Amino acid sequence: MYQKYTPEVKRWNEVMLNAPGVTDQANIAKIQRQSRFVVEEAKEIRDGADALDIREMLDGHLDTRFVNDQIGVYLEAMGIDLHGAWREVCRSNNSKFSTDFNMMIASAEDLSERVGDEVVVQIAPYAEGQPTTYILKRLVNGKIMKPSCFSEPDLTPFIPKHLLGEV
């Protein structure tokens, strides 16, 4: 389930005069600014990981979450259904695994050729009694890849029509 921003995030931003704007354009400008902070805090996680500094990784993770949650406040202020959009993204992500071994083998071969790196099929740990489930993983960096059964998320239904240029 989508974890809504915490009241602490909303309150802190209100105190800092960073509450949602009155117009969609004002909120988009705030998201543009806030997104730069997300990148800055994500770099803190990366620097901590490179230095094997668990405190820095934790601080960066929590700061990233805090800053990113404010973006959720702005998006909701514009009428976006974050809960519905989150469910759709989860549905899409779940289409990255499959119980169809042959299809996953074919997808791995196709992706290996297209990306120029070896992509392999791996068995995903799953609850006992469940069917064997497979994922595709790029060997060079461990990235989970999209098999042919992958379905992109459709976020359009969760965005107000006026923000999409529709009336």
Coordinates of N, CA, C and O in Angstrom, one line a residue:
M1 N 0.8 -1.2 0.0 CA 0.0 0.0 0.0 C 0.9 1.2 0.0 O 1.9 1.3 0.6
Y2 N 0.4 2.3 -0.7 CA 1.2 3.5 -0.8 C 1.3 4.1 0.6 O 0.4 4.3 1.3
Q3 N 2.5 4.4 1.0 CA 2.8 5.1 2.3 C 2.7 6.6 2.1 O 3.6 7.2 1.5
K4 N 1.6 7.1 2.5 CA 1.4 8.6 2.4 C 2.5 9.3 3.3 O 3.0 8.8 4.2
Y5 N 2.8 10.5 2.8 CA 3.8 11.3 3.5 C 3.3 11.4 5.0 O 2.2 11.3 5.3
T6 N 4.3 11.6 5.9 CA 4.0 11.7 7.3 C 3.5 13.1 7.6 O 3.8 14.1 6.9
P7 N 2.7 13.2 8.7 CA 2.3 14.6 9.1 C 3.5 15.5 9.4 O 3.4 16.7 9.3
E8 N 4.6 14.8 9.9 CA 5.8 15.6 10.2 C 6.3 16.3 9.0 O 6.8 17.5 9.1
V9 N 6.3 15.6 7.9 CA 6.8 16.2 6.6 C 5.9 17.4 6.2 O 6.4 18.5 6.0
K10 N 4.6 17.2 6.3 CA 3.7 18.3 5.9 C 3.9 19.5 6.8 O 4.0 20.6 6.4
R11 N 3.9 19.2 8.1 CA 4.0 20.3 9.1 C 5.3 21.0 9.0 O 5.4 22.3 9.0
W12 N 6.4 20.3 8.8 CA 7.7 20.9 8.7 C 7.8 21.9 7.5 O 8.3 23.0 7.6
N13 N 7.2 21.4 6.4 CA 7.2 22.2 5.2 C 6.3 23.4 5.3 O 6.6 24.5 4.8
E14 N 5.2 23.3 6.1 CA 4.4 24.5 6.3 C 5.1 25.5 7.1 O 5.1 26.7 6.8
V15 N 5.8 25.1 8.2 CA 6.6 26.0 9.0 C 7.7 26.7 8.2 O 8.0 27.8 8.4
M16 N 8.3 25.9 7.3 CA 9.4 26.5 6.4 C 8.8 27.3 5.2 O 9.6 27.6 4.3
L17 N 7.5 27.6 5.3 CA 6.9 28.3 4.2 C 7.0 27.6 2.8 O 7.2 28.2 1.8
N18 N 6.9 26.3 2.9 CA 7.0 25.4 1.7 C 5.8 24.6 1.5 O 5.8 23.6 0.9
A19 N 4.6 25.2 1.9 CA 3.3 24.5 1.7 C 3.0 24.5 0.3 O 3.6 25.3 -0.5
P20 N 2.0 23.7 -0.1 CA 1.6 23.7 -1.5 C 1.2 25.1 -2.0 O 0.7 25.9 -1.2
G21 N 1.4 25.3 -3.3 CA 1.0 26.6 -3.9 C -0.5 26.6 -4.2 O -1.2 25.6 -4.1
V22 N -1.0 27.8 -4.5 CA -2.4 28.0 -4.8 C -2.7 27.4 -6.2 O -3.8 27.0 -6.5
T23 N -1.8 27.5 -7.1 CA -2.0 27.1 -8.5 C -1.2 25.8 -8.8 O -0.2 25.5 -8.2
D24 N -1.6 25.1 -9.9 CA -0.8 24.0 -10.4 C 0.6 24.4 -10.8 O 1.6 23.7 -10.5
Q25 N 0.7 25.6 -11.5 CA 2.0 26.1 -11.9 C 2.9 26.3 -10.7 O 4.1 26.0 -10.8
A26 N 2.4 26.8 -9.6 CA 3.2 27.1 -8.4 C 3.7 25.7 -7.9 O 4.8 25.6 -7.4
N27 N 2.8 24.7 -7.9 CA 3.2 23.4 -7.4 C 4.3 22.8 -8.3 O 5.2 22.1 -7.8
I28 N 4.1 22.9 -9.6 CA 5.1 22.4 -10.5 C 6.5 23.0 -10.2 O 7.5 22.4 -10.2
A29 N 6.5 24.3 -10.0 CA 7.7 25.0 -9.7 C 8.4 24.5 -8.4 O 9.6 24.3 -8.3
K30 N 7.5 24.2 -7.4 CA 8.0 23.7 -6.2 C 8.6 22.3 -6.4 O 9.6 21.9 -5.8
I31 N 7.9 21.5 -7.2 CA 8.4 20.1 -7.5 C 9.7 20.2 -8.2 O 10.7 19.4 -7.9
Q32 N 9.9 21.2 -9.1 CA 11.2 21.3 -9.8 C 12.3 21.6 -8.8 O 13.4 21.0 -8.9
R33 N 12.0 22.5 -7.9 CA 13.0 22.8 -6.9 C 13.3 21.6 -6.0 O 14.4 21.2 -5.7
Q34 N 12.2 21.0 -5.5 CA 12.3 19.8 -4.6 C 13.0 18.7 -5.2 O 13.8 17.9 -4.5
S35 N 12.9 18.5 -6.5 CA 13.5 17.3 -7.2 C 15.0 17.5 -7.2 O 15.8 16.5 -7.1
R36 N 15.5 18.7 -7.2 CA 17.0 18.9 -7.0 C 17.5 18.5 -5.7 O 18.6 17.9 -5.5
F37 N 16.6 18.7 -4.7 CA 17.0 18.2 -3.3 C 17.0 16.7 -3.2 O 17.8 16.1 -2.5
V38 N 16.1 16.1 -3.9 CA 16.1 14.6 -3.9 C 17.4 14.1 -4.5 O 18.0 13.1 -3.9
V39 N 17.8 14.6 -5.6 CA 19.1 14.2 -6.2 C 20.3 14.4 -5.2 O 21.1 13.6 -5.1
E40 N 20.3 15.6 -4.6 CA 21.3 15.9 -3.6 C 21.4 14.9 -2.5 O 22.4 14.4 -2.1
E41 N 20.2 14.5 -1.9 CA 20.1 13.6 -0.8 C 20.5 12.1 -1.3 O 21.1 11.4 -0.6
A42 N 20.0 11.8 -2.5 CA 20.4 10.5 -3.1 C 21.9 10.3 -3.2 O 22.4 9.2 -3.0
K43 N 22.6 11.4 -3.6 CA 24.0 11.4 -3.7 C 24.6 11.1 -2.3 O 25.7 10.4 -2.2
E44 N 24.0 11.6 -1.2 CA 24.5 11.3 0.1 C 24.4 9.8 0.4 O 25.3 9.2 1.0
I45 N 23.4 9.1 -0.1 CA 23.3 7.6 0.1 C 24.4 7.0 -0.6 O 25.1 6.1 -0.1
R46 N 24.6 7.4 -1.9 CA 25.7 6.8 -2.7 C 27.1 7.0 -2.1 O 27.9 6.1 -2.0
D47 N 27.3 8.3 -1.6 CA 28.6 8.6 -1.0 C 28.8 7.7 0.3 O 29.9 7.2 0.5
G48 N 27.7 7.6 1.0 CA 27.8 6.7 2.2 C 28.1 5.3 1.9 O 28.9 4.6 2.6
A49 N 27.4 4.8 0.8 CA 27.6 3.4 0.4 C 29.1 3.2 -0.1 O 29.7 2.2 0.3
D50 N 29.6 4.2 -0.8 CA 30.9 4.1 -1.3 C 32.0 4.1 -0.2 O 33.0 3.4 -0.2
A51 N 31.6 4.8 0.9 CA 32.5 4.9 2.0 C 32.2 3.9 3.1 O 32.9 3.9 4.1
L52 N 31.2 3.0 2.8 CA 30.8 2.0 3.8 C 30.4 2.6 5.1 O 30.6 2.1 6.2
D53 N 29.8 3.8 5.0 CA 29.4 4.6 6.2 C 27.8 4.4 6.4 O 27.1 5.1 5.7
I54 N 27.5 3.5 7.3 CA 26.1 3.2 7.5 C 25.2 4.4 7.9 O 24.1 4.5 7.6
R55 N 25.8 5.2 8.8 CA 25.1 6.4 9.2 C 24.8 7.3 8.1 O 23.7 7.9 8.0
E56 N 25.7 7.5 7.2 CA 25.5 8.4 6.0 C 24.5 7.8 5.1 O 23.6 8.5 4.6
M57 N 24.5 6.5 4.9 CA 23.5 5.8 4.1 C 22.1 6.0 4.7 O 21.1 6.3 4.0
L58 N 22.0 5.8 6.0 CA 20.7 5.9 6.7 C 20.2 7.4 6.6 O 19.1 7.6 6.3
D59 N 21.1 8.3 6.9 CA 20.7 9.7 6.9 C 20.3 10.1 5.5 O 19.3 10.8 5.3
G60 N 21.0 9.7 4.5 CA 20.6 10.0 3.1 C 19.3 9.4 2.7 O 18.5 10.0 2.0
H61 N 19.1 8.2 3.1 CA 17.8 7.5 2.8 C 16.6 8.3 3.5 O 15.6 8.5 2.8
L62 N 16.8 8.6 4.7 CA 15.7 9.3 5.4 C 15.5 10.7 4.9 O 14.3 11.1 4.7
D63 N 16.6 11.4 4.6 CA 16.4 12.7 4.0 C 15.8 12.7 2.6 O 15.0 13.5 2.3
T64 N 16.2 11.7 1.8 CA 15.6 11.5 0.5 C 14.1 11.3 0.7 O 13.2 11.8 -0.1
R65 N 13.7 10.4 1.6 CA 12.3 10.1 1.8 C 11.5 11.4 2.3 O 10.5 11.7 1.8
F66 N 12.2 12.1 3.2 CA 11.5 13.4 3.7 C 11.3 14.4 2.5 O 10.2 14.9 2.4
V67 N 12.3 14.6 1.7 CA 12.2 15.5 0.7 C 11.3 15.0 -0.4 O 10.5 15.8 -0.9
N68 N 11.3 13.8 -0.7 CA 10.5 13.2 -1.7 C 9.0 13.2 -1.3 O 8.1 13.4 -2.1
D69 N 8.8 13.0 0.0 CA 7.4 13.0 0.5 C 6.7 14.4 0.2 O 5.5 14.4 0.0
Q70 N 7.5 15.4 0.3 CA 6.9 16.8 0.0 C 6.5 16.9 -1.4 O 5.5 17.5 -1.7
I71 N 7.1 16.2 -2.3 CA 6.7 16.2 -3.7 C 5.3 15.5 -3.8 O 4.4 16.0 -4.5
G72 N 5.1 14.5 -3.0 CA 3.7 13.9 -2.9 C 2.7 14.9 -2.4 O 1.6 14.9 -2.9
V73 N 3.0 15.7 -1.5 CA 2.1 16.7 -1.0 C 1.7 17.7 -2.1 O 0.5 18.0 -2.3
Y74 N 2.7 18.1 -2.9 CA 2.4 19.0 -4.1 C 1.5 18.2 -5.1 O 0.6 18.8 -5.6
L75 N 1.9 17.0 -5.4 CA 1.1 16.2 -6.4 C -0.4 16.1 -5.9 O -1.3 16.3 -6.8
E76 N -0.6 15.7 -4.7 CA -1.9 15.6 -4.2 C -2.7 17.0 -4.2 O -3.8 17.0 -4.5
A77 N -1.9 18.0 -4.0 CA -2.6 19.4 -4.0 C -3.0 19.7 -5.4 O -4.0 20.5 -5.6
M78 N -2.5 19.0 -6.4 CA -2.9 19.3 -7.8 C -4.0 18.3 -8.2 O -4.4 18.3 -9.3
G79 N -4.4 17.4 -7.3 CA -5.5 16.5 -7.5 C -5.1 15.2 -8.0 O -6.0 14.4 -8.5
I80 N -3.9 14.8 -7.9 CA -3.4 13.5 -8.4 C -3.7 12.5 -7.3 O -3.5 12.7 -6.1
D81 N -4.2 11.3 -7.8 CA -4.5 10.2 -6.9 C -3.3 9.3 -6.7 O -3.0 8.4 -7.5
L82 N -2.5 9.7 -5.7 CA -1.2 9.0 -5.4 C -1.5 7.5 -5.1 O -0.7 6.6 -5.5
H83 N -2.5 7.2 -4.4 CA -2.8 5.8 -4.0 C -3.1 4.9 -5.2 O -2.6 3.8 -5.3
G84 N -3.9 5.4 -6.1 CA -4.3 4.7 -7.3 C -3.0 4.6 -8.2 O -2.8 3.5 -8.7
A85 N -2.3 5.6 -8.3 CA -1.1 5.6 -9.1 C -0.1 4.6 -8.6 O 0.6 3.8 -9.3
W86 N 0.1 4.6 -7.3 CA 1.0 3.6 -6.6 C 0.6 2.2 -6.9 O 1.4 1.3 -7.2
R87 N -0.7 1.9 -6.8 CA -1.2 0.5 -7.1 C -0.9 0.2 -8.6 O -0.5 -1.0 -8.8
E88 N -1.0 1.1 -9.5 CA -0.7 0.8 -10.9 C 0.7 0.6 -11.1 O 1.1 -0.3 -11.9
V89 N 1.6 1.3 -10.4 CA 3.0 1.1 -10.6 C 3.4 -0.3 -10.0 O 4.2 -1.0 -10.6
C90 N 2.8 -0.6 -8.9 CA 3.1 -2.0 -8.3 C 2.6 -3.1 -9.2 O 3.3 -4.1 -9.4
R91 N 1.4 -2.9 -9.9 CA 0.9 -3.9 -10.8 C 1.9 -4.0 -12.0 O 2.3 -5.1 -12.4
S92 N 2.4 -2.9 -12.5 CA 3.4 -2.9 -13.6 C 4.7 -3.6 -13.1 O 5.2 -4.5 -13.8
N93 N 5.2 -3.2 -12.0 CA 6.4 -3.9 -11.5 C 6.2 -5.4 -11.3 O 7.2 -6.1 -11.6
N94 N 5.1 -5.8 -10.9 CA 4.8 -7.2 -10.7 C 4.8 -8.0 -12.0 O 5.0 -9.2 -12.1
S95 N 4.6 -7.2 -13.1 CA 4.7 -7.9 -14.4 C 6.1 -8.2 -14.9 O 6.4 -8.7 -16.0
K96 N 7.1 -7.8 -14.1 CA 8.5 -8.1 -14.4 C 8.9 -9.5 -14.0 O 10.0 -9.9 -14.2
F97 N 8.0 -10.3 -13.3 CA 8.3 -11.7 -13.0 C 7.2 -12.5 -13.6 O 6.1 -12.1 -13.9
S98 N 7.6 -13.8 -13.8 CA 6.6 -14.7 -14.4 C 6.9 -16.2 -14.0 O 8.0 -16.5 -13.6
T99 N 5.9 -17.0 -14.2 CA 6.0 -18.4 -13.9 C 6.3 -19.2 -15.2 O 6.5 -20.4 -15.2
D100 N 6.4 -18.4 -16.4 CA 6.6 -19.0 -17.7 C 8.1 -19.1 -18.0 O 8.6 -18.1 -18.5
F101 N 8.7 -20.2 -17.7 CA 10.2 -20.3 -17.9 C 10.6 -20.1 -19.3 O 11.5 -19.4 -19.6
N102 N 9.9 -20.7 -20.3 CA 10.3 -20.6 -21.7 C 10.2 -19.2 -22.2 O 11.1 -18.7 -22.9
M103 N 9.2 -18.5 -21.8 CA 9.0 -17.1 -22.2 C 10.2 -16.2 -21.6 O 10.7 -15.4 -22.3
M104 N 10.5 -16.5 -20.4 CA 11.6 -15.8 -19.7 C 13.0 -16.1 -20.4 O 13.8 -15.2 -20.5
I105 N 13.2 -17.3 -20.8 CA 14.4 -17.7 -21.5 C 14.5 -16.9 -22.8 O 15.5 -16.3 -23.1
A106 N 13.4 -16.9 -23.5 CA 13.4 -16.1 -24.8 C 13.6 -14.6 -24.6 O 14.3 -13.9 -25.3
S107 N 13.0 -14.1 -23.5 CA 13.2 -12.7 -23.2 C 14.6 -12.4 -22.8 O 15.2 -11.3 -23.2
A108 N 15.2 -13.3 -22.1 CA 16.6 -13.1 -21.7 C 17.5 -13.1 -22.9 O 18.5 -12.2 -23.0
E109 N 17.3 -13.9 -23.8 CA 18.1 -14.0 -25.0 C 17.9 -12.7 -25.8 O 18.9 -12.1 -26.3
D110 N 16.7 -12.3 -26.0 CA 16.4 -11.1 -26.8 C 17.1 -9.8 -26.1 O 17.7 -9.0 -26.7
L111 N 16.9 -9.7 -24.8 CA 17.5 -8.6 -24.1 C 19.0 -8.6 -24.1 O 19.6 -7.5 -24.3
S112 N 19.6 -9.7 -23.9 CA 21.1 -9.8 -24.0 C 21.6 -9.3 -25.3 O 22.6 -8.5 -25.3
E113 N 20.9 -9.6 -26.4 CA 21.3 -9.1 -27.7 C 21.1 -7.6 -27.8 O 21.9 -6.9 -28.3
R114 N 19.9 -7.1 -27.3 CA 19.6 -5.7 -27.5 C 20.5 -4.8 -26.6 O 20.9 -3.7 -27.0
V115 N 20.8 -5.2 -25.3 CA 21.5 -4.3 -24.4 C 23.0 -4.6 -24.5 O 23.8 -3.8 -24.0
G116 N 23.4 -5.7 -25.1 CA 24.9 -5.9 -25.2 C 25.5 -6.5 -24.0 O 26.7 -6.5 -23.9
D117 N 24.7 -6.8 -23.0 CA 25.2 -7.4 -21.7 C 24.4 -8.7 -21.5 O 23.2 -8.8 -21.9
E118 N 25.0 -9.7 -20.8 CA 24.3 -10.9 -20.5 C 23.1 -10.7 -19.5 O 23.3 -10.1 -18.5
V119 N 22.0 -11.2 -19.9 CA 20.8 -11.2 -19.1 C 20.4 -12.6 -18.8 O 20.4 -13.4 -19.8
V120 N 20.2 -13.0 -17.6 CA 20.0 -14.4 -17.2 C 18.6 -14.5 -16.5 O 18.1 -13.5 -15.9
V121 N 18.1 -15.7 -16.5 CA 16.9 -16.0 -15.8 C 17.3 -16.6 -14.5 O 18.2 -17.4 -14.4
Q122 N 16.7 -16.0 -13.4 CA 16.9 -16.5 -12.1 C 15.6 -16.9 -11.4 O 14.6 -16.3 -11.7
I123 N 15.7 -17.9 -10.6 CA 14.5 -18.3 -9.8 C 14.4 -17.3 -8.6 O 15.3 -17.0 -7.9
A124 N 13.2 -16.7 -8.5 CA 12.9 -15.8 -7.4 C 12.5 -16.5 -6.2 O 11.7 -17.5 -6.3
P125 N 13.0 -16.1 -5.0 CA 12.5 -16.8 -3.8 C 11.0 -16.5 -3.6 O 10.6 -15.4 -3.8
Y126 N 10.3 -17.5 -3.3 CA 8.9 -17.4 -3.2 C 8.4 -18.2 -2.1 O 9.0 -19.2 -1.7
A127 N 7.2 -18.0 -1.6 CA 6.6 -18.7 -0.5 C 6.4 -20.2 -0.9 O 6.0 -20.5 -2.1
E128 N 6.5 -21.0 0.0 CA 6.3 -22.4 -0.2 C 4.9 -22.7 -0.7 O 3.9 -22.0 -0.2
G129 N 4.7 -23.6 -1.6 CA 3.4 -23.9 -2.2 C 3.1 -23.0 -3.3 O 2.1 -23.3 -4.0
Q130 N 3.8 -22.0 -3.6 CA 3.6 -21.1 -4.7 C 4.3 -21.6 -6.0 O 5.3 -22.3 -5.8
P131 N 3.9 -21.3 -7.2 CA 4.6 -21.8 -8.4 C 6.0 -21.1 -8.5 O 6.2 -20.0 -7.9
T132 N 6.9 -21.8 -9.1 CA 8.2 -21.3 -9.3 C 8.1 -20.0 -10.1 O 7.4 -20.0 -11.2
T133 N 8.8 -19.0 -9.7 CA 8.7 -17.7 -10.3 C 10.1 -17.3 -10.8 O 11.1 -17.5 -10.1
Y134 N 10.1 -16.7 -12.0 CA 11.4 -16.3 -12.6 C 11.5 -14.8 -12.8 O 10.5 -14.1 -13.0
I135 N 12.8 -14.3 -12.7 CA 13.1 -12.9 -12.9 C 14.2 -12.9 -13.9 O 14.9 -13.9 -14.1
L136 N 14.4 -11.7 -14.6 CA 15.5 -11.5 -15.5 C 16.5 -10.5 -14.8 O 16.0 -9.5 -14.3
K137 N 17.7 -10.9 -14.8 CA 18.7 -10.0 -14.2 C 19.9 -9.8 -15.1 O 20.4 -10.7 -15.7
R138 N 20.3 -8.5 -15.3 CA 21.5 -8.1 -16.0 C 22.7 -8.4 -15.2 O 22.8 -7.9 -14.0
L139 N 23.6 -9.3 -15.6 CA 24.7 -9.8 -14.8 C 25.7 -8.7 -14.4 O 26.2 -8.7 -13.3
V140 N 25.9 -7.7 -15.3 CA 26.9 -6.7 -15.1 C 26.6 -5.8 -13.9 O 27.5 -5.4 -13.2
N141 N 25.3 -5.6 -13.6 CA 25.0 -4.7 -12.5 C 23.9 -5.2 -11.6 O 23.5 -4.5 -10.7
G142 N 23.3 -6.3 -11.9 CA 22.2 -6.9 -11.1 C 20.8 -6.2 -11.3 O 19.9 -6.5 -10.6
K143 N 20.7 -5.4 -12.3 CA 19.5 -4.7 -12.6 C 18.4 -5.7 -13.1 O 18.7 -6.6 -13.9
I144 N 17.2 -5.6 -12.5 CA 16.1 -6.4 -12.9 C 15.6 -5.9 -14.3 O 15.3 -4.7 -14.4
M145 N 15.4 -6.8 -15.2 CA 15.1 -6.4 -16.6 C 13.6 -6.7 -16.9 O 13.0 -7.5 -16.1
K146 N 13.1 -6.1 -17.9 CA 11.7 -6.3 -18.3 C 11.5 -7.4 -19.3 O 12.0 -7.2 -20.4
P147 N 10.8 -8.5 -19.0 CA 10.6 -9.5 -19.9 C 9.5 -9.1 -20.9 O 8.9 -8.0 -20.8
S148 N 9.2 -9.9 -21.9 CA 8.2 -9.6 -22.9 C 6.8 -9.5 -22.3 O 6.0 -8.8 -22.9
C149 N 6.6 -10.1 -21.1 CA 5.3 -10.0 -20.5 C 5.1 -8.7 -19.7 O 4.0 -8.4 -19.1
F150 N 6.1 -7.8 -19.7 CA 6.1 -6.6 -18.9 C 5.0 -5.7 -19.5 O 4.9 -5.5 -20.7
S151 N 4.3 -5.0 -18.6 CA 3.3 -4.1 -18.9 C 3.6 -2.7 -18.3 O 3.6 -2.6 -17.1
E152 N 3.8 -1.7 -19.1 CA 4.0 -0.3 -18.6 C 2.9 0.1 -17.8 O 1.7 -0.2 -18.0
P153 N 3.2 1.0 -16.7 CA 2.0 1.5 -16.0 C 1.3 2.6 -16.8 O 1.9 3.3 -17.5
D154 N 0.0 2.6 -16.6 CA -0.8 3.6 -17.2 C -1.3 4.6 -16.1 O -2.2 4.3 -15.3
L155 N -0.6 5.7 -15.9 CA -0.9 6.6 -14.9 C -1.9 7.7 -15.2 O -2.3 8.4 -14.4
T156 N -2.3 7.7 -16.5 CA -3.2 8.7 -16.9 C -4.5 8.8 -16.1 O -5.0 9.9 -15.8
P157 N -5.1 7.7 -15.7 CA -6.4 7.7 -15.0 C -6.3 8.4 -13.6 O -7.3 8.8 -13.0
F158 N -5.0 8.6 -13.1 CA -4.8 9.2 -11.8 C -4.5 10.6 -11.8 O -4.2 11.2 -10.8
I159 N -4.4 11.2 -13.0 CA -4.0 12.6 -13.2 C -5.2 13.4 -13.7 O -5.9 12.9 -14.6
P160 N -5.6 14.5 -13.0 CA -6.7 15.2 -13.5 C -6.6 15.6 -15.0 O -5.5 16.0 -15.4
K161 N -7.7 15.6 -15.7 CA -7.7 15.9 -17.1 C -7.1 17.2 -17.5 O -6.4 17.4 -18.4
H162 N -7.3 18.2 -16.6 CA -6.8 19.6 -16.9 C -5.3 19.6 -16.9 O -4.6 20.4 -17.6
L163 N -4.6 18.7 -16.1 CA -3.2 18.6 -16.1 C -2.6 17.9 -17.3 O -1.4 18.1 -17.6
L164 N -3.4 17.2 -18.0 CA -3.0 16.5 -19.2 C -3.4 17.2 -20.5 O -3.2 16.7 -21.6
G165 N -3.9 18.4 -20.3 CA -4.3 19.3 -21.4 C -5.6 18.9 -22.0 O -6.0 19.3 -23.1
E166 N -6.4 18.0 -21.3 CA -7.7 17.6 -21.7 C -8.7 18.5 -21.0 O -8.5 18.9 -19.9
V167 N -9.9 18.7 -21.6 CA -10.9 19.4 -20.9 C -12.1 18.6 -20.7 O -12.5 17.7 -21.3

